[in-house]
mmCIF file of C-alpha atoms and ligand atoms in Angstrom:
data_model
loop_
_atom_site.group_PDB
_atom_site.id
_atom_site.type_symbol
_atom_site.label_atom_id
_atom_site.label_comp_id
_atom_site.label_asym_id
_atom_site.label_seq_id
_atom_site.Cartn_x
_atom_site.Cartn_y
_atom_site.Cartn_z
ATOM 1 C CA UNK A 1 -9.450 -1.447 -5.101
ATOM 2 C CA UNK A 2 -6.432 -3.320 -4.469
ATOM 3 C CA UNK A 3 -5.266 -2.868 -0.310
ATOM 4 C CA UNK A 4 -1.353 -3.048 0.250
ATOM 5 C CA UNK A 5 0.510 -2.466 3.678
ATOM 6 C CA UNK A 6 2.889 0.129 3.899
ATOM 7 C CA UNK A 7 4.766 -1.762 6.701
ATOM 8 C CA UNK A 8 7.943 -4.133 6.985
ATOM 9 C CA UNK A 9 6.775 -5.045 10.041
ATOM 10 C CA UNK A 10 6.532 -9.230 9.392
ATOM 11 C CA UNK A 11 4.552 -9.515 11.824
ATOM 12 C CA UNK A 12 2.031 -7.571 10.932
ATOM 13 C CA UNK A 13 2.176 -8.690 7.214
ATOM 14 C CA UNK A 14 1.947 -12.154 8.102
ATOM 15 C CA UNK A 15 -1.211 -11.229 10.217
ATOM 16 C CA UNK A 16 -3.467 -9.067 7.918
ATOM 17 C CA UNK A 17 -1.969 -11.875 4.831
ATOM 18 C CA UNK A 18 -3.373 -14.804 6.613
ATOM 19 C CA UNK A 19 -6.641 -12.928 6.832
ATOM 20 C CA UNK A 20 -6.464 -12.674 3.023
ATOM 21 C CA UNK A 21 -6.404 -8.929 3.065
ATOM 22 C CA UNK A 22 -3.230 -8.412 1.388
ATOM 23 C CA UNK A 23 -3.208 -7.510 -2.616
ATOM 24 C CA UNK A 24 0.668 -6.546 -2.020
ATOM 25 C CA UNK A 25 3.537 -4.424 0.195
ATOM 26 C CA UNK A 26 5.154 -1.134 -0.096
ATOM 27 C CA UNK A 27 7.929 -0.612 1.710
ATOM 28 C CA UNK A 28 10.587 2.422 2.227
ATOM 29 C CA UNK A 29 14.147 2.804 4.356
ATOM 30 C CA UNK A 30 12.047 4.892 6.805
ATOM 31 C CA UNK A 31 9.845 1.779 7.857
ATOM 32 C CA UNK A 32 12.660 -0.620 7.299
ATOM 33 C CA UNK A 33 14.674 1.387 9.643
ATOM 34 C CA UNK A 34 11.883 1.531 12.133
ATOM 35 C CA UNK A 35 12.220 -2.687 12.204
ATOM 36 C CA UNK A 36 15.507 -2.461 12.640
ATOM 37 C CA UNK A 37 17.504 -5.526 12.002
ATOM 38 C CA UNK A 38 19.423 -6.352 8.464
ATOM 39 C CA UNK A 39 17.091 -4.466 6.008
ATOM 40 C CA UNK A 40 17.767 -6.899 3.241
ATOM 41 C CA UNK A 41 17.025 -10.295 4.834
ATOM 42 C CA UNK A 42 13.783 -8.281 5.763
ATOM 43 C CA UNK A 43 13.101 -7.309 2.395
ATOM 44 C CA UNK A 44 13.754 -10.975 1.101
ATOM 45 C CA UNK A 45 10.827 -12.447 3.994
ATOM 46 C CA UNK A 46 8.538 -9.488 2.872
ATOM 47 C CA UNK A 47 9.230 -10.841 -0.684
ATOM 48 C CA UNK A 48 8.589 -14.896 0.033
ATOM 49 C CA UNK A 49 5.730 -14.168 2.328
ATOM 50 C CA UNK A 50 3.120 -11.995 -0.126
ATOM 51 C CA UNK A 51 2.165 -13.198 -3.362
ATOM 52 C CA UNK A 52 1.696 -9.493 -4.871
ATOM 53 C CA UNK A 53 3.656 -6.710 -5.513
ATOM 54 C CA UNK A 54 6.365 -5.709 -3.105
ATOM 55 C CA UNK A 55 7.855 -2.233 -3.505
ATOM 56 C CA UNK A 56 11.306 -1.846 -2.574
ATOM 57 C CA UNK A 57 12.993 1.361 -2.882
ATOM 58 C CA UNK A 58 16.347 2.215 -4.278
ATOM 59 C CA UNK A 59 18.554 4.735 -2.333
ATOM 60 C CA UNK A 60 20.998 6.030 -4.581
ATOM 61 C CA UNK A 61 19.939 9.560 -6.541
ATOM 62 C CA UNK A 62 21.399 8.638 -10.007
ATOM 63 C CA UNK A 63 19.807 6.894 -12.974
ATOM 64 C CA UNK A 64 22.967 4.578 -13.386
ATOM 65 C CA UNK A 65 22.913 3.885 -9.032
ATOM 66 C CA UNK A 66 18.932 3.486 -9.387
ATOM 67 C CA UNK A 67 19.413 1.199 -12.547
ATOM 68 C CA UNK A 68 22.156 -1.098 -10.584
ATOM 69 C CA UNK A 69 20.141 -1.384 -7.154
ATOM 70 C CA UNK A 70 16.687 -1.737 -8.788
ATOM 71 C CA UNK A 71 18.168 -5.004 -11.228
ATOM 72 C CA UNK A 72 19.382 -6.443 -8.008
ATOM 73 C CA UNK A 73 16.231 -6.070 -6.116
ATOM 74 C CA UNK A 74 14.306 -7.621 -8.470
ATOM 75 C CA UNK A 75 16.245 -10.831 -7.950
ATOM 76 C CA UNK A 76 14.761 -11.281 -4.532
ATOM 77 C CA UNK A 77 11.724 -12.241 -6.250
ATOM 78 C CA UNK A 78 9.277 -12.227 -9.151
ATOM 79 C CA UNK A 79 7.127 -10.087 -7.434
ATOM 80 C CA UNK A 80 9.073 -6.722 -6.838
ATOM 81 C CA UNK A 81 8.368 -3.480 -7.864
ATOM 82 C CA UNK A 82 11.214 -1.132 -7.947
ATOM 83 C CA UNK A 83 10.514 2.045 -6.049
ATOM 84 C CA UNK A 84 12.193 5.233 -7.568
ATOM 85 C CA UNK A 85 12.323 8.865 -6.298
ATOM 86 C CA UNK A 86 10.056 10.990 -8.456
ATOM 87 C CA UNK A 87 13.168 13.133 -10.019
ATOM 88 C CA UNK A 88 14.170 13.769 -13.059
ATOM 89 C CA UNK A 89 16.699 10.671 -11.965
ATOM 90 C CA UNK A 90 14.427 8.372 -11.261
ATOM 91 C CA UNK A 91 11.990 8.602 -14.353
ATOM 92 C CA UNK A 92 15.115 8.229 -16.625
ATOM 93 C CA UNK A 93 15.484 5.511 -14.130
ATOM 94 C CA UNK A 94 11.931 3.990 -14.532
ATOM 95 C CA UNK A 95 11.573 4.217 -18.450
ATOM 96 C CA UNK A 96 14.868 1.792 -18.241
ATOM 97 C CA UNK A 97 13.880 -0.643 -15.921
ATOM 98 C CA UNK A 98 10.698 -0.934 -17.190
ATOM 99 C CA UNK A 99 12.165 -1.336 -20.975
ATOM 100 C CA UNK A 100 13.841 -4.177 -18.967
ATOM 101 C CA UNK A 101 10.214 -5.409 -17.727
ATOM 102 C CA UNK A 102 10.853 -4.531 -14.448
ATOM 103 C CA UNK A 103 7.917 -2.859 -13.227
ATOM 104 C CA UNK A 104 8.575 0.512 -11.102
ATOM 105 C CA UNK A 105 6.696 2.312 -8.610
ATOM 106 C CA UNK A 106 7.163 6.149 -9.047
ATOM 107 C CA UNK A 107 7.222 7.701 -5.439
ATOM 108 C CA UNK A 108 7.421 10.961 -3.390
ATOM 109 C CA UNK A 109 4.528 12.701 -5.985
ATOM 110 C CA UNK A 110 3.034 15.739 -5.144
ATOM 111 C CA UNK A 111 0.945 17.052 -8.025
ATOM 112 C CA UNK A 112 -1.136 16.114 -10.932
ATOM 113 C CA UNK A 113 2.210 16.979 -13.127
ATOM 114 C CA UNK A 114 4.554 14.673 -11.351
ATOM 115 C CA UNK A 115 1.819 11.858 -11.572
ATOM 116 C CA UNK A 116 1.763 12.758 -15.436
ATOM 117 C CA UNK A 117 5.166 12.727 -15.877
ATOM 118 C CA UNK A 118 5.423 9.052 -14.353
ATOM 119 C CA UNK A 119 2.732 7.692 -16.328
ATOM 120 C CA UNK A 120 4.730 9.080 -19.812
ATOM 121 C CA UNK A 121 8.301 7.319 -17.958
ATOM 122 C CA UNK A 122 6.037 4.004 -17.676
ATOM 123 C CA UNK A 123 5.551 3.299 -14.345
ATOM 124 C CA UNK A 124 3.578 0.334 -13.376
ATOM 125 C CA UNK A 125 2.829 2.615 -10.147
ATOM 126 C CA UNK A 126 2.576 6.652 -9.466
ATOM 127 C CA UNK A 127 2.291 6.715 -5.070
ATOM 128 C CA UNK A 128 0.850 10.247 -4.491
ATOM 129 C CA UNK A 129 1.619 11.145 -0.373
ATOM 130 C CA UNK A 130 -2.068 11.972 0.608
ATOM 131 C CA UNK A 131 -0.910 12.491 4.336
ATOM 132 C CA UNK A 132 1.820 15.069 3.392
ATOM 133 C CA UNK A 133 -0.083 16.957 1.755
ATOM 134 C CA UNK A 134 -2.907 17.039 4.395
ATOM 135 C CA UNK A 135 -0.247 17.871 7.041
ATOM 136 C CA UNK A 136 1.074 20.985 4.744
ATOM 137 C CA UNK A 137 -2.443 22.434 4.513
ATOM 138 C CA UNK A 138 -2.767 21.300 1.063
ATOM 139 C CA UNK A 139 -5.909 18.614 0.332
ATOM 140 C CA UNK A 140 -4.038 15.303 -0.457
ATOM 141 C CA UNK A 141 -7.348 13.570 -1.532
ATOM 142 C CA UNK A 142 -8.500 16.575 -4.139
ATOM 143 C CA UNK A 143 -5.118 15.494 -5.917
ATOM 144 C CA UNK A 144 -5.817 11.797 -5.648
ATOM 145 C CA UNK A 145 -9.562 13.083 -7.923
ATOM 146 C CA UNK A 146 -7.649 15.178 -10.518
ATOM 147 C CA UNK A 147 -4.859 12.646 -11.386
ATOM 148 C CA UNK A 148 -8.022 9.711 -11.864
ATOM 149 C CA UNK A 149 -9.825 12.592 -13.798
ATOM 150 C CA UNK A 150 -6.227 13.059 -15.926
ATOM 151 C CA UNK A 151 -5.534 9.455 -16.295
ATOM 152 C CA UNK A 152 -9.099 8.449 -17.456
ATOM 153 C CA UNK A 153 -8.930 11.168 -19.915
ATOM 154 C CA UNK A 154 -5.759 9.623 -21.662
ATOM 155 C CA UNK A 155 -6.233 5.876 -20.877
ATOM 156 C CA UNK A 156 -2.780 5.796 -18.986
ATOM 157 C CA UNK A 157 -1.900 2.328 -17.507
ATOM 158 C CA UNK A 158 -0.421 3.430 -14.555
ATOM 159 C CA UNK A 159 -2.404 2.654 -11.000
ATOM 160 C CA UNK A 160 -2.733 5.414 -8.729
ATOM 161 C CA UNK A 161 -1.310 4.075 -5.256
ATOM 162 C CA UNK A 162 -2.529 6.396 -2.718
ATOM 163 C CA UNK A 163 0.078 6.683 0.030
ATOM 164 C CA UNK A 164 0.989 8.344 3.211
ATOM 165 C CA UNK A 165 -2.570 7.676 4.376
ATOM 166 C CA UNK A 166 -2.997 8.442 8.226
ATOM 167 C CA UNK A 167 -7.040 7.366 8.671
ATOM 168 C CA UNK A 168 -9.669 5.201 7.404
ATOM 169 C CA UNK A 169 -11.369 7.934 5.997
ATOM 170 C CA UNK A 170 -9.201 8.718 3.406
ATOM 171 C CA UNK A 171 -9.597 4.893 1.781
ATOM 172 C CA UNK A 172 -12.988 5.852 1.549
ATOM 173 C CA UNK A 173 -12.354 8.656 -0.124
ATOM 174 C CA UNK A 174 -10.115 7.251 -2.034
ATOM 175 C CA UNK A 175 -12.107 4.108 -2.689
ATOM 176 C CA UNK A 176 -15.311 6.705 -4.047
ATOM 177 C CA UNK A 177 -12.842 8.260 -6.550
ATOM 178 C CA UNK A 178 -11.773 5.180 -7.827
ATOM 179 C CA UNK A 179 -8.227 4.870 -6.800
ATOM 180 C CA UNK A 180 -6.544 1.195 -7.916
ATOM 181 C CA UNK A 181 -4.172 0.912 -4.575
ATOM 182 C CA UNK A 182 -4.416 2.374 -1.105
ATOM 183 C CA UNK A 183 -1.244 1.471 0.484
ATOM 184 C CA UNK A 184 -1.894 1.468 4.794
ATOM 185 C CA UNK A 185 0.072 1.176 7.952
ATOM 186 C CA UNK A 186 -1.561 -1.668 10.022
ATOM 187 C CA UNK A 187 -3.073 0.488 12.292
ATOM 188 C CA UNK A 188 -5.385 2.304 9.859
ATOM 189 C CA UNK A 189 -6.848 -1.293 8.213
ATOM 190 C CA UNK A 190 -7.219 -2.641 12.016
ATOM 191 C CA UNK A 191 -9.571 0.784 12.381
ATOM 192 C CA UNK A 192 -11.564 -0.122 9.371
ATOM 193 C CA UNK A 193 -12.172 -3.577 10.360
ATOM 194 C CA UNK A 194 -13.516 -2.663 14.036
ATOM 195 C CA UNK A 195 -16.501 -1.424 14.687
ATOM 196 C CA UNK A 196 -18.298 -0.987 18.331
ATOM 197 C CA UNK A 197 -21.569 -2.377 17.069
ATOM 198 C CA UNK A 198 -20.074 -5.144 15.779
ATOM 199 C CA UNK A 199 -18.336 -5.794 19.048
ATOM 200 C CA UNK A 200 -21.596 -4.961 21.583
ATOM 201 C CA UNK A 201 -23.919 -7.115 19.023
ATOM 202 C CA UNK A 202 -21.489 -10.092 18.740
ATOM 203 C CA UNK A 203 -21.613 -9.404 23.014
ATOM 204 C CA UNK A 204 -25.293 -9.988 23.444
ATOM 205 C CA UNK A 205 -25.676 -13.059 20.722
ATOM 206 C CA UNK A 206 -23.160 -14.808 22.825
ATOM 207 C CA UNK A 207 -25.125 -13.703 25.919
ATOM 208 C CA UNK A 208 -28.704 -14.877 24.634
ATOM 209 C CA UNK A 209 -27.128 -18.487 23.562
ATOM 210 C CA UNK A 210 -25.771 -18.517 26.983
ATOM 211 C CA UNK A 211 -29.577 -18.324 27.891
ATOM 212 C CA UNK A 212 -30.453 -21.154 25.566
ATOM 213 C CA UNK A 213 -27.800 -23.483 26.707
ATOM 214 C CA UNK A 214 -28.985 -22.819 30.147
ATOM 215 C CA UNK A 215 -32.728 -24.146 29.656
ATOM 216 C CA UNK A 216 -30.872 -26.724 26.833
ATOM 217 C CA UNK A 217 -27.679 -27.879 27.982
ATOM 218 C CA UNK A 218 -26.478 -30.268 25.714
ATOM 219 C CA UNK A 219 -27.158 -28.075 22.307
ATOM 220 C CA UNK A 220 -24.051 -27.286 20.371
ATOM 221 C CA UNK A 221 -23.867 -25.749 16.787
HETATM 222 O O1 G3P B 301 5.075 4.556 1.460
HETATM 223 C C1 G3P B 301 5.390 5.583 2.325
HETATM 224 C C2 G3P B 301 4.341 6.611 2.463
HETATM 225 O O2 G3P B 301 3.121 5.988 2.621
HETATM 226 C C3 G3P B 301 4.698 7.643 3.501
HETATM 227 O O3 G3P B 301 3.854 7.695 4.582
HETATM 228 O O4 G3P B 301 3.169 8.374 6.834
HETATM 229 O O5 G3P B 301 5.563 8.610 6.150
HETATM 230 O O6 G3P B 301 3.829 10.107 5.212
HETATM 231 P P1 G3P B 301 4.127 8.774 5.747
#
């Protein structure tokens, strides 16, 4: 399972990328206006700094609009994906782009049907919103099951990239189904890499060497 941060937060990025954690970035105007700053010199760091995929999402609602901004955000980089509303727009949208080879990241899908429909316009990427779904009393990881059932049936290409995901547990759900991308905020992978025993046990080895280098003061490892 391939993990990607759904941040633009650099700093972050540059963090959890040193630490050899990140497969790629997803990013949306949402979380680009939540940075603030000039959104495109933003995009063009994001771009540079991670050697995977970088989703960057177009704004306008037309094929032609879509077609235009997505051809000039792939020049920022070899590495962007091209992230297009899941309408009837944007799948016109992603079968031309990627007849251009530039791969597209279907987003905003709902149901086992949109995710079908994305896989038939070619997307590289179909980014199901697991949290959405959760928060409208729906059960965003069932969908997540039935699209990998769907897609395994009929061999389709096209990575699941489970988005809008609020907690750790739903990577490991998501991770048991078989899901190719989790996309997190930076919170959620800090939770899954703490743990209190790991913090109280790393606590008392450091107090029993303390011990040792008390009755043998000049060891050192
Ligand atoms: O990529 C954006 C998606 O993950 C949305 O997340 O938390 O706004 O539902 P959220």
């Amino acid at each position: 399972m391939k993990i990607f941060l759904d941040t633009a937060n650099l700093a972050s990025i540059k963090m959890y990328n040193d630490m050899g954690l990140v497969d790629g970035i997803t990013t949306n105007p949402s979380l680009l206006a939540k940075e603030g700053g000039d959104p495109q010199k933003t995009m063009e760091e994001i771009v540079r700094t991670v050697k995977g995929d970088v989703s960057l999402e177009v704004v306008s609602t037309e094929t032609l609009g879509m077609i235009d901004e997505g051809r000039r955000l792939q020049k920022y980089g070899k590495n962007v994906v091209v992230k297009c509303p899941l309408t009837a727009e944007g799948l016109k949208a992603c079968k031309i782009l990627t007849s251009e080879g530039i791969p597209v990241n279907v987003t905003l899908c709902f149901s086992v049907n949109q995710a079908i429909l994305s896989a038939k316009a070619g997307a590289k990427y179909v980014s199901p919103f697991i949290g959405r779904l959760d928060d409208n009393g729906q059960d965003g990881i069932h969908l997540i099951r039935e699209i990998h059932e769907v897609f395994q049936n009929y061999k389709f290409s096209t990575q699941i990239l489970v988005a809008s995901v609020r907690h750790p547990m739903h990577v490991v759900e998501a991770a048991k189904i078989g899901a190719d991308v989790v996309t997190l905020p930076p919170d959620v992978l800090g939770k899954m890499l703490k743990h209190p025993l790991t913090d109280i046990g790393l606590k008392n080895f450091l107090a029993d060497w303390e011990k040792l280098k008390k009755e043998n003061p000049n060891i050192r490892i």
